[in-house]
Amino acid sequence: MPVPVGYRNVAWLRPYEAVAAVDCYKHCRDVPIRHEGKVLGWARYYDSASPEARKYRANVRIERAHPTGARLVCWVRPHEAKAVIGGASMKRDMPVEDSRGRHAGLVQYFPPTSPAAVRFRSVTRLLRLSGGGDDRDSVPTAPPSPVRETTDRATLEDTLSQAMARAYDRGEEVPDEPEGDTRDRRALEAAFHEAMVRSYERARDEANYHAALFLRLLTEKGGLATARQLLHNPGF
């Protein structure tokens, strides 16, 4: 797979590996990588003062289990892991920003049935700016985000009603949206997705409740589709 100009390939980092990396950073300890009830690898934590963390400018090393021993996937930074989760959840390419809000890379999204996703067994590929994370020469322009803030109340309410009509599958005809309304709907869906993620994090941090299935649905389907599935299947 060709790499876009200005970037270099890091790894085909899988969404559930990125989830383990985020937990690894949060708890500052090794975290098993779980998927479909199996442990498929480890997110290994290295203290910031360690030679490895200094060398790779990251605290977490992702390993995949293999019959011949653990295989290194990559060293991943917290903002990169979150971008991988976001890209998989939103099913689109996701720009990576560092802790200072600077463009630092790109997560590419590939549909599950695409040749690339099948070949590498991942729907997401992590890229960094070529020349290293702090080299700002020849930096490509960050991909524009399709999400913009909506401030007009009437427009926001109208967009919400159309989104709800789709979410509940009421069967009513929803007219085609102008481009601006489409962006507003995407903004609402993105905000709703972020709220769903925060609800998972709050339950995990405040009640020590790890809703693994809920998180998997968020990662694979996104917030709106997850809410739709849960509403249609209360006993799920």
mmCIF file of C-alpha atoms in Angstrom:
data_model
loop_
_atom_site.group_PDB
_atom_site.id
_atom_site.type_symbol
_atom_site.label_atom_id
_atom_site.label_comp_id
_atom_site.label_asym_id
_atom_site.label_seq_id
_atom_site.Cartn_x
_atom_site.Cartn_y
_atom_site.Cartn_z
ATOM 1 C CA MET A 1 0.000 0.000 0.000
ATOM 2 C CA PRO A 2 1.485 3.371 -0.988
ATOM 3 C CA VAL A 3 2.090 5.887 1.794
ATOM 4 C CA PRO A 4 0.890 9.478 1.240
ATOM 5 C CA VAL A 5 3.612 12.013 0.521
ATOM 6 C CA GLY A 6 5.006 13.570 3.686
ATOM 7 C CA TYR A 7 4.240 10.573 5.910
ATOM 8 C CA ARG A 8 5.927 7.320 6.888
ATOM 9 C CA ASN A 9 4.290 4.058 7.832
ATOM 10 C CA VAL A 10 4.344 3.090 11.532
ATOM 11 C CA ALA A 11 2.113 0.023 11.720
ATOM 12 C CA TRP A 12 -1.241 -1.484 10.886
ATOM 13 C CA LEU A 13 -2.395 -0.910 14.452
ATOM 14 C CA ARG A 14 -5.682 -2.622 15.218
ATOM 15 C CA PRO A 15 -8.412 -0.727 17.120
ATOM 16 C CA TYR A 16 -8.467 -3.163 20.044
ATOM 17 C CA GLU A 17 -4.685 -2.799 20.321
ATOM 18 C CA ALA A 18 -5.159 0.973 20.522
ATOM 19 C CA VAL A 19 -7.754 0.500 23.290
ATOM 20 C CA ALA A 20 -5.199 -1.510 25.294
ATOM 21 C CA ALA A 21 -2.603 1.206 24.686
ATOM 22 C CA VAL A 22 -4.924 3.896 26.079
ATOM 23 C CA ASP A 23 -5.535 1.800 29.203
ATOM 24 C CA CYS A 24 -1.799 1.165 29.479
ATOM 25 C CA TYR A 25 -1.088 4.896 29.504
ATOM 26 C CA LYS A 26 -3.867 5.537 31.999
ATOM 27 C CA HIS A 27 -2.777 2.929 34.543
ATOM 28 C CA CYS A 28 0.990 3.032 33.855
ATOM 29 C CA ARG A 29 1.258 -0.752 33.742
ATOM 30 C CA ASP A 30 1.232 -3.600 31.248
ATOM 31 C CA VAL A 31 -2.225 -4.353 29.823
ATOM 32 C CA PRO A 32 -3.276 -7.508 27.949
ATOM 33 C CA ILE A 33 -4.695 -7.000 24.475
ATOM 34 C CA ARG A 34 -8.043 -8.773 24.398
ATOM 35 C CA HIS A 35 -10.335 -9.436 21.463
ATOM 36 C CA GLU A 36 -13.298 -11.800 21.249
ATOM 37 C CA GLY A 37 -12.430 -13.352 24.589
ATOM 38 C CA LYS A 38 -8.801 -14.073 23.725
ATOM 39 C CA VAL A 39 -5.526 -12.474 24.777
ATOM 40 C CA LEU A 40 -3.771 -11.619 21.522
ATOM 41 C CA GLY A 41 -0.838 -9.645 22.859
ATOM 42 C CA TRP A 42 0.294 -7.049 25.350
ATOM 43 C CA ALA A 43 0.595 -3.305 25.660
ATOM 44 C CA ARG A 44 3.872 -2.930 27.576
ATOM 45 C CA TYR A 45 4.456 0.163 29.689
ATOM 46 C CA TYR A 46 7.894 1.814 29.995
ATOM 47 C CA ASP A 47 8.605 4.626 32.428
ATOM 48 C CA SER A 48 9.469 7.969 30.862
ATOM 49 C CA ALA A 49 12.964 7.791 32.327
ATOM 50 C CA SER A 50 13.701 4.420 30.719
ATOM 51 C CA PRO A 51 16.136 4.251 27.782
ATOM 52 C CA GLU A 52 13.405 2.703 25.602
ATOM 53 C CA ALA A 53 10.894 5.475 26.250
ATOM 54 C CA ARG A 54 13.529 8.117 25.580
ATOM 55 C CA LYS A 55 14.640 6.434 22.380
ATOM 56 C CA TYR A 56 11.194 5.928 20.882
ATOM 57 C CA ARG A 57 9.523 8.963 22.497
ATOM 58 C CA ALA A 58 6.667 6.764 23.625
ATOM 59 C CA ASN A 59 5.830 4.854 26.789
ATOM 60 C CA VAL A 60 3.875 1.972 25.290
ATOM 61 C CA ARG A 61 5.107 -0.887 23.156
ATOM 62 C CA ILE A 62 2.497 -3.021 21.372
ATOM 63 C CA GLU A 63 3.257 -6.729 21.058
ATOM 64 C CA ARG A 64 1.314 -9.464 19.293
ATOM 65 C CA ALA A 65 1.382 -13.040 20.514
ATOM 66 C CA HIS A 66 2.975 -15.558 18.143
ATOM 67 C CA PRO A 67 3.905 -19.244 18.522
ATOM 68 C CA THR A 68 7.581 -18.315 18.252
ATOM 69 C CA GLY A 69 7.323 -15.468 20.754
ATOM 70 C CA ALA A 70 5.983 -11.937 21.056
ATOM 71 C CA ARG A 71 6.306 -9.795 17.941
ATOM 72 C CA LEU A 72 6.737 -6.037 18.062
ATOM 73 C CA VAL A 73 4.008 -4.060 16.304
ATOM 74 C CA CYS A 74 5.113 -0.527 17.166
ATOM 75 C CA TRP A 75 5.727 2.031 19.874
ATOM 76 C CA VAL A 76 2.595 4.142 20.125
ATOM 77 C CA ARG A 77 1.928 7.517 21.703
ATOM 78 C CA PRO A 78 -1.314 8.356 23.549
ATOM 79 C CA HIS A 79 -2.668 10.766 20.948
ATOM 80 C CA GLU A 80 -1.958 8.202 18.217
ATOM 81 C CA ALA A 81 -3.850 5.438 20.039
ATOM 82 C CA LYS A 82 -6.849 7.723 20.518
ATOM 83 C CA ALA A 83 -6.792 8.688 16.832
ATOM 84 C CA VAL A 84 -6.818 5.006 15.833
ATOM 85 C CA ILE A 85 -9.887 4.423 18.008
ATOM 86 C CA GLY A 86 -11.542 7.524 16.584
ATOM 87 C CA GLY A 87 -10.811 6.554 12.983
ATOM 88 C CA ALA A 88 -12.231 3.053 13.475
ATOM 89 C CA SER A 89 -15.299 4.386 15.288
ATOM 90 C CA MET A 90 -16.081 7.113 12.755
ATOM 91 C CA LYS A 91 -15.044 4.923 9.792
ATOM 92 C CA ARG A 92 -12.906 7.635 8.222
ATOM 93 C CA ASP A 93 -9.336 8.876 8.089
ATOM 94 C CA MET A 94 -8.370 10.702 11.270
ATOM 95 C CA PRO A 95 -5.632 13.341 11.606
ATOM 96 C CA VAL A 96 -3.283 12.884 14.569
ATOM 97 C CA GLU A 97 -2.479 15.894 16.737
ATOM 98 C CA ASP A 98 0.220 15.926 19.403
ATOM 99 C CA SER A 99 -0.160 17.243 22.958
ATOM 100 C CA ARG A 100 0.380 20.794 21.688
ATOM 101 C CA GLY A 101 -2.336 20.514 19.067
ATOM 102 C CA ARG A 102 0.124 20.281 16.171
ATOM 103 C CA HIS A 103 -0.454 17.966 13.246
ATOM 104 C CA ALA A 104 1.701 14.894 13.879
ATOM 105 C CA GLY A 105 0.372 12.145 11.658
ATOM 106 C CA LEU A 106 -2.589 10.406 10.122
ATOM 107 C CA VAL A 107 -4.691 7.324 10.773
ATOM 108 C CA GLN A 108 -6.005 5.815 7.560
ATOM 109 C CA TYR A 109 -9.266 3.868 7.630
ATOM 110 C CA PHE A 110 -9.925 0.949 5.292
ATOM 111 C CA PRO A 111 -13.321 -0.813 5.050
ATOM 112 C CA PRO A 112 -13.214 -4.330 6.553
ATOM 113 C CA THR A 113 -13.713 -6.032 3.180
ATOM 114 C CA SER A 114 -11.109 -3.959 1.343
ATOM 115 C CA PRO A 115 -8.025 -5.828 0.042
ATOM 116 C CA ALA A 116 -5.731 -3.844 2.363
ATOM 117 C CA ALA A 117 -7.776 -4.538 5.504
ATOM 118 C CA VAL A 118 -8.036 -8.232 4.647
ATOM 119 C CA ARG A 119 -4.335 -8.533 3.870
ATOM 120 C CA PHE A 120 -3.107 -6.782 7.017
ATOM 121 C CA ARG A 121 -6.041 -7.861 9.207
ATOM 122 C CA SER A 122 -6.657 -4.304 10.345
ATOM 123 C CA VAL A 123 -8.967 -1.486 9.287
ATOM 124 C CA THR A 124 -6.533 1.168 10.509
ATOM 125 C CA ARG A 125 -2.993 2.131 9.587
ATOM 126 C CA LEU A 126 -0.968 4.584 11.660
ATOM 127 C CA LEU A 127 1.268 7.077 9.863
ATOM 128 C CA ARG A 128 3.632 9.696 11.234
ATOM 129 C CA LEU A 129 5.087 12.754 9.591
ATOM 130 C CA SER A 130 8.231 11.827 7.703
ATOM 131 C CA GLY A 131 11.424 13.076 9.316
ATOM 132 C CA GLY A 132 10.234 12.374 12.887
ATOM 133 C CA GLY A 133 7.614 13.727 15.215
ATOM 134 C CA ASP A 134 9.347 17.062 15.923
ATOM 135 C CA ASP A 135 10.612 17.820 12.419
ATOM 136 C CA ARG A 136 8.266 20.425 11.043
ATOM 137 C CA ASP A 137 9.948 20.857 7.660
ATOM 138 C CA SER A 138 7.883 19.832 4.653
ATOM 139 C CA VAL A 139 4.867 19.177 6.811
ATOM 140 C CA PRO A 140 1.837 18.206 4.740
ATOM 141 C CA THR A 141 -1.389 20.026 5.346
ATOM 142 C CA ALA A 142 -3.563 18.283 7.899
ATOM 143 C CA PRO A 143 -6.639 16.644 6.353
ATOM 144 C CA PRO A 144 -9.613 18.948 6.902
ATOM 145 C CA SER A 145 -12.040 17.726 9.514
ATOM 146 C CA PRO A 146 -15.619 17.300 8.285
ATOM 147 C CA VAL A 147 -16.855 18.311 11.732
ATOM 148 C CA ARG A 148 -17.617 21.933 12.502
ATOM 149 C CA GLU A 149 -19.352 23.541 15.453
ATOM 150 C CA THR A 150 -23.008 24.426 14.972
ATOM 151 C CA THR A 151 -24.228 27.552 16.728
ATOM 152 C CA ASP A 152 -27.599 28.144 15.056
ATOM 153 C CA ARG A 153 -30.269 26.628 17.372
ATOM 154 C CA ALA A 154 -32.953 26.195 14.695
ATOM 155 C CA THR A 155 -30.536 24.477 12.341
ATOM 156 C CA LEU A 156 -29.255 22.281 15.147
ATOM 157 C CA GLU A 157 -32.775 21.206 16.179
ATOM 158 C CA ASP A 158 -33.768 20.458 12.586
ATOM 159 C CA THR A 159 -30.622 18.418 12.035
ATOM 160 C CA LEU A 160 -31.227 16.529 15.277
ATOM 161 C CA SER A 161 -34.788 15.630 14.275
ATOM 162 C CA GLN A 162 -33.567 14.220 10.960
ATOM 163 C CA ALA A 163 -30.797 12.256 12.681
ATOM 164 C CA MET A 164 -33.316 10.821 15.147
ATOM 165 C CA ALA A 165 -35.604 9.812 12.289
ATOM 166 C CA ARG A 166 -32.756 7.813 10.809
ATOM 167 C CA ALA A 167 -31.699 6.397 14.164
ATOM 168 C CA TYR A 168 -35.131 4.998 14.970
ATOM 169 C CA ASP A 169 -35.840 3.759 11.431
ATOM 170 C CA ARG A 170 -39.307 5.268 11.428
ATOM 171 C CA GLY A 171 -39.667 4.686 7.747
ATOM 172 C CA GLU A 172 -40.584 8.293 7.045
ATOM 173 C CA GLU A 173 -39.086 10.035 4.071
ATOM 174 C CA VAL A 174 -36.167 12.216 5.049
ATOM 175 C CA PRO A 175 -35.264 14.660 2.278
ATOM 176 C CA ASP A 176 -31.758 14.861 0.908
ATOM 177 C CA GLU A 177 -29.684 17.291 2.900
ATOM 178 C CA PRO A 178 -27.783 20.269 1.500
ATOM 179 C CA GLU A 179 -24.056 20.102 2.062
ATOM 180 C CA GLY A 180 -24.167 22.447 5.053
ATOM 181 C CA ASP A 181 -26.830 20.379 6.803
ATOM 182 C CA THR A 182 -24.817 17.236 6.190
ATOM 183 C CA ARG A 183 -21.873 18.801 7.999
ATOM 184 C CA ASP A 184 -24.172 19.815 10.860
ATOM 185 C CA ARG A 185 -25.471 16.251 11.150
ATOM 186 C CA ARG A 186 -21.916 14.932 11.203
ATOM 187 C CA ALA A 187 -21.049 17.425 13.939
ATOM 188 C CA LEU A 188 -23.949 16.179 16.048
ATOM 189 C CA GLU A 189 -23.042 12.544 15.452
ATOM 190 C CA ALA A 190 -19.396 13.225 16.367
ATOM 191 C CA ALA A 191 -20.420 15.048 19.556
ATOM 192 C CA PHE A 192 -22.796 12.212 20.464
ATOM 193 C CA HIS A 193 -20.048 9.655 19.865
ATOM 194 C CA GLU A 194 -17.679 11.561 22.158
ATOM 195 C CA ALA A 195 -20.380 11.673 24.863
ATOM 196 C CA MET A 196 -20.802 7.887 24.590
ATOM 197 C CA VAL A 197 -17.051 7.384 24.966
ATOM 198 C CA ARG A 198 -16.999 9.654 28.019
ATOM 199 C CA SER A 199 -19.827 7.663 29.590
ATOM 200 C CA TYR A 200 -17.757 4.488 29.217
ATOM 201 C CA GLU A 201 -14.677 6.198 30.705
ATOM 202 C CA ARG A 202 -16.682 7.592 33.633
ATOM 203 C CA ALA A 203 -18.135 4.157 34.460
ATOM 204 C CA ARG A 204 -14.658 2.654 34.249
ATOM 205 C CA ASP A 205 -12.948 5.318 36.366
ATOM 206 C CA GLU A 206 -15.634 6.053 38.960
ATOM 207 C CA ALA A 207 -17.348 2.664 39.345
ATOM 208 C CA ASN A 208 -14.557 0.365 38.172
ATOM 209 C CA TYR A 209 -17.031 -1.035 35.636
ATOM 210 C CA HIS A 210 -15.342 -2.244 32.460
ATOM 211 C CA ALA A 211 -18.066 -2.512 29.826
ATOM 212 C CA ALA A 212 -15.955 -4.364 27.287
ATOM 213 C CA LEU A 213 -18.836 -5.186 24.938
ATOM 214 C CA PHE A 214 -20.064 -1.583 25.012
ATOM 215 C CA LEU A 215 -16.568 -0.328 24.162
ATOM 216 C CA ARG A 216 -16.240 -2.849 21.340
ATOM 217 C CA LEU A 217 -19.541 -1.668 19.849
ATOM 218 C CA LEU A 218 -18.393 1.953 20.098
ATOM 219 C CA THR A 219 -15.105 1.126 18.407
ATOM 220 C CA GLU A 220 -16.625 -0.943 15.609
ATOM 221 C CA LYS A 221 -19.917 0.890 14.975
ATOM 222 C CA GLY A 222 -19.614 4.396 16.399
ATOM 223 C CA GLY A 223 -21.783 6.101 19.004
ATOM 224 C CA LEU A 224 -24.993 6.578 17.011
ATOM 225 C CA ALA A 225 -25.124 3.014 15.663
ATOM 226 C CA THR A 226 -24.365 1.653 19.150
ATOM 227 C CA ALA A 227 -27.212 3.654 20.691
ATOM 228 C CA ARG A 228 -29.534 2.483 17.923
ATOM 229 C CA GLN A 229 -28.623 -1.161 18.541
ATOM 230 C CA LEU A 230 -29.097 -0.847 22.300
ATOM 231 C CA LEU A 231 -32.468 0.896 21.901
ATOM 232 C CA HIS A 232 -33.756 -1.794 19.555
ATOM 233 C CA ASN A 233 -32.383 -4.568 21.783
ATOM 234 C CA PRO A 234 -32.960 -3.540 25.431
ATOM 235 C CA GLY A 235 -31.808 -6.922 26.720
ATOM 236 C CA PHE A 236 -28.592 -6.884 24.687
#
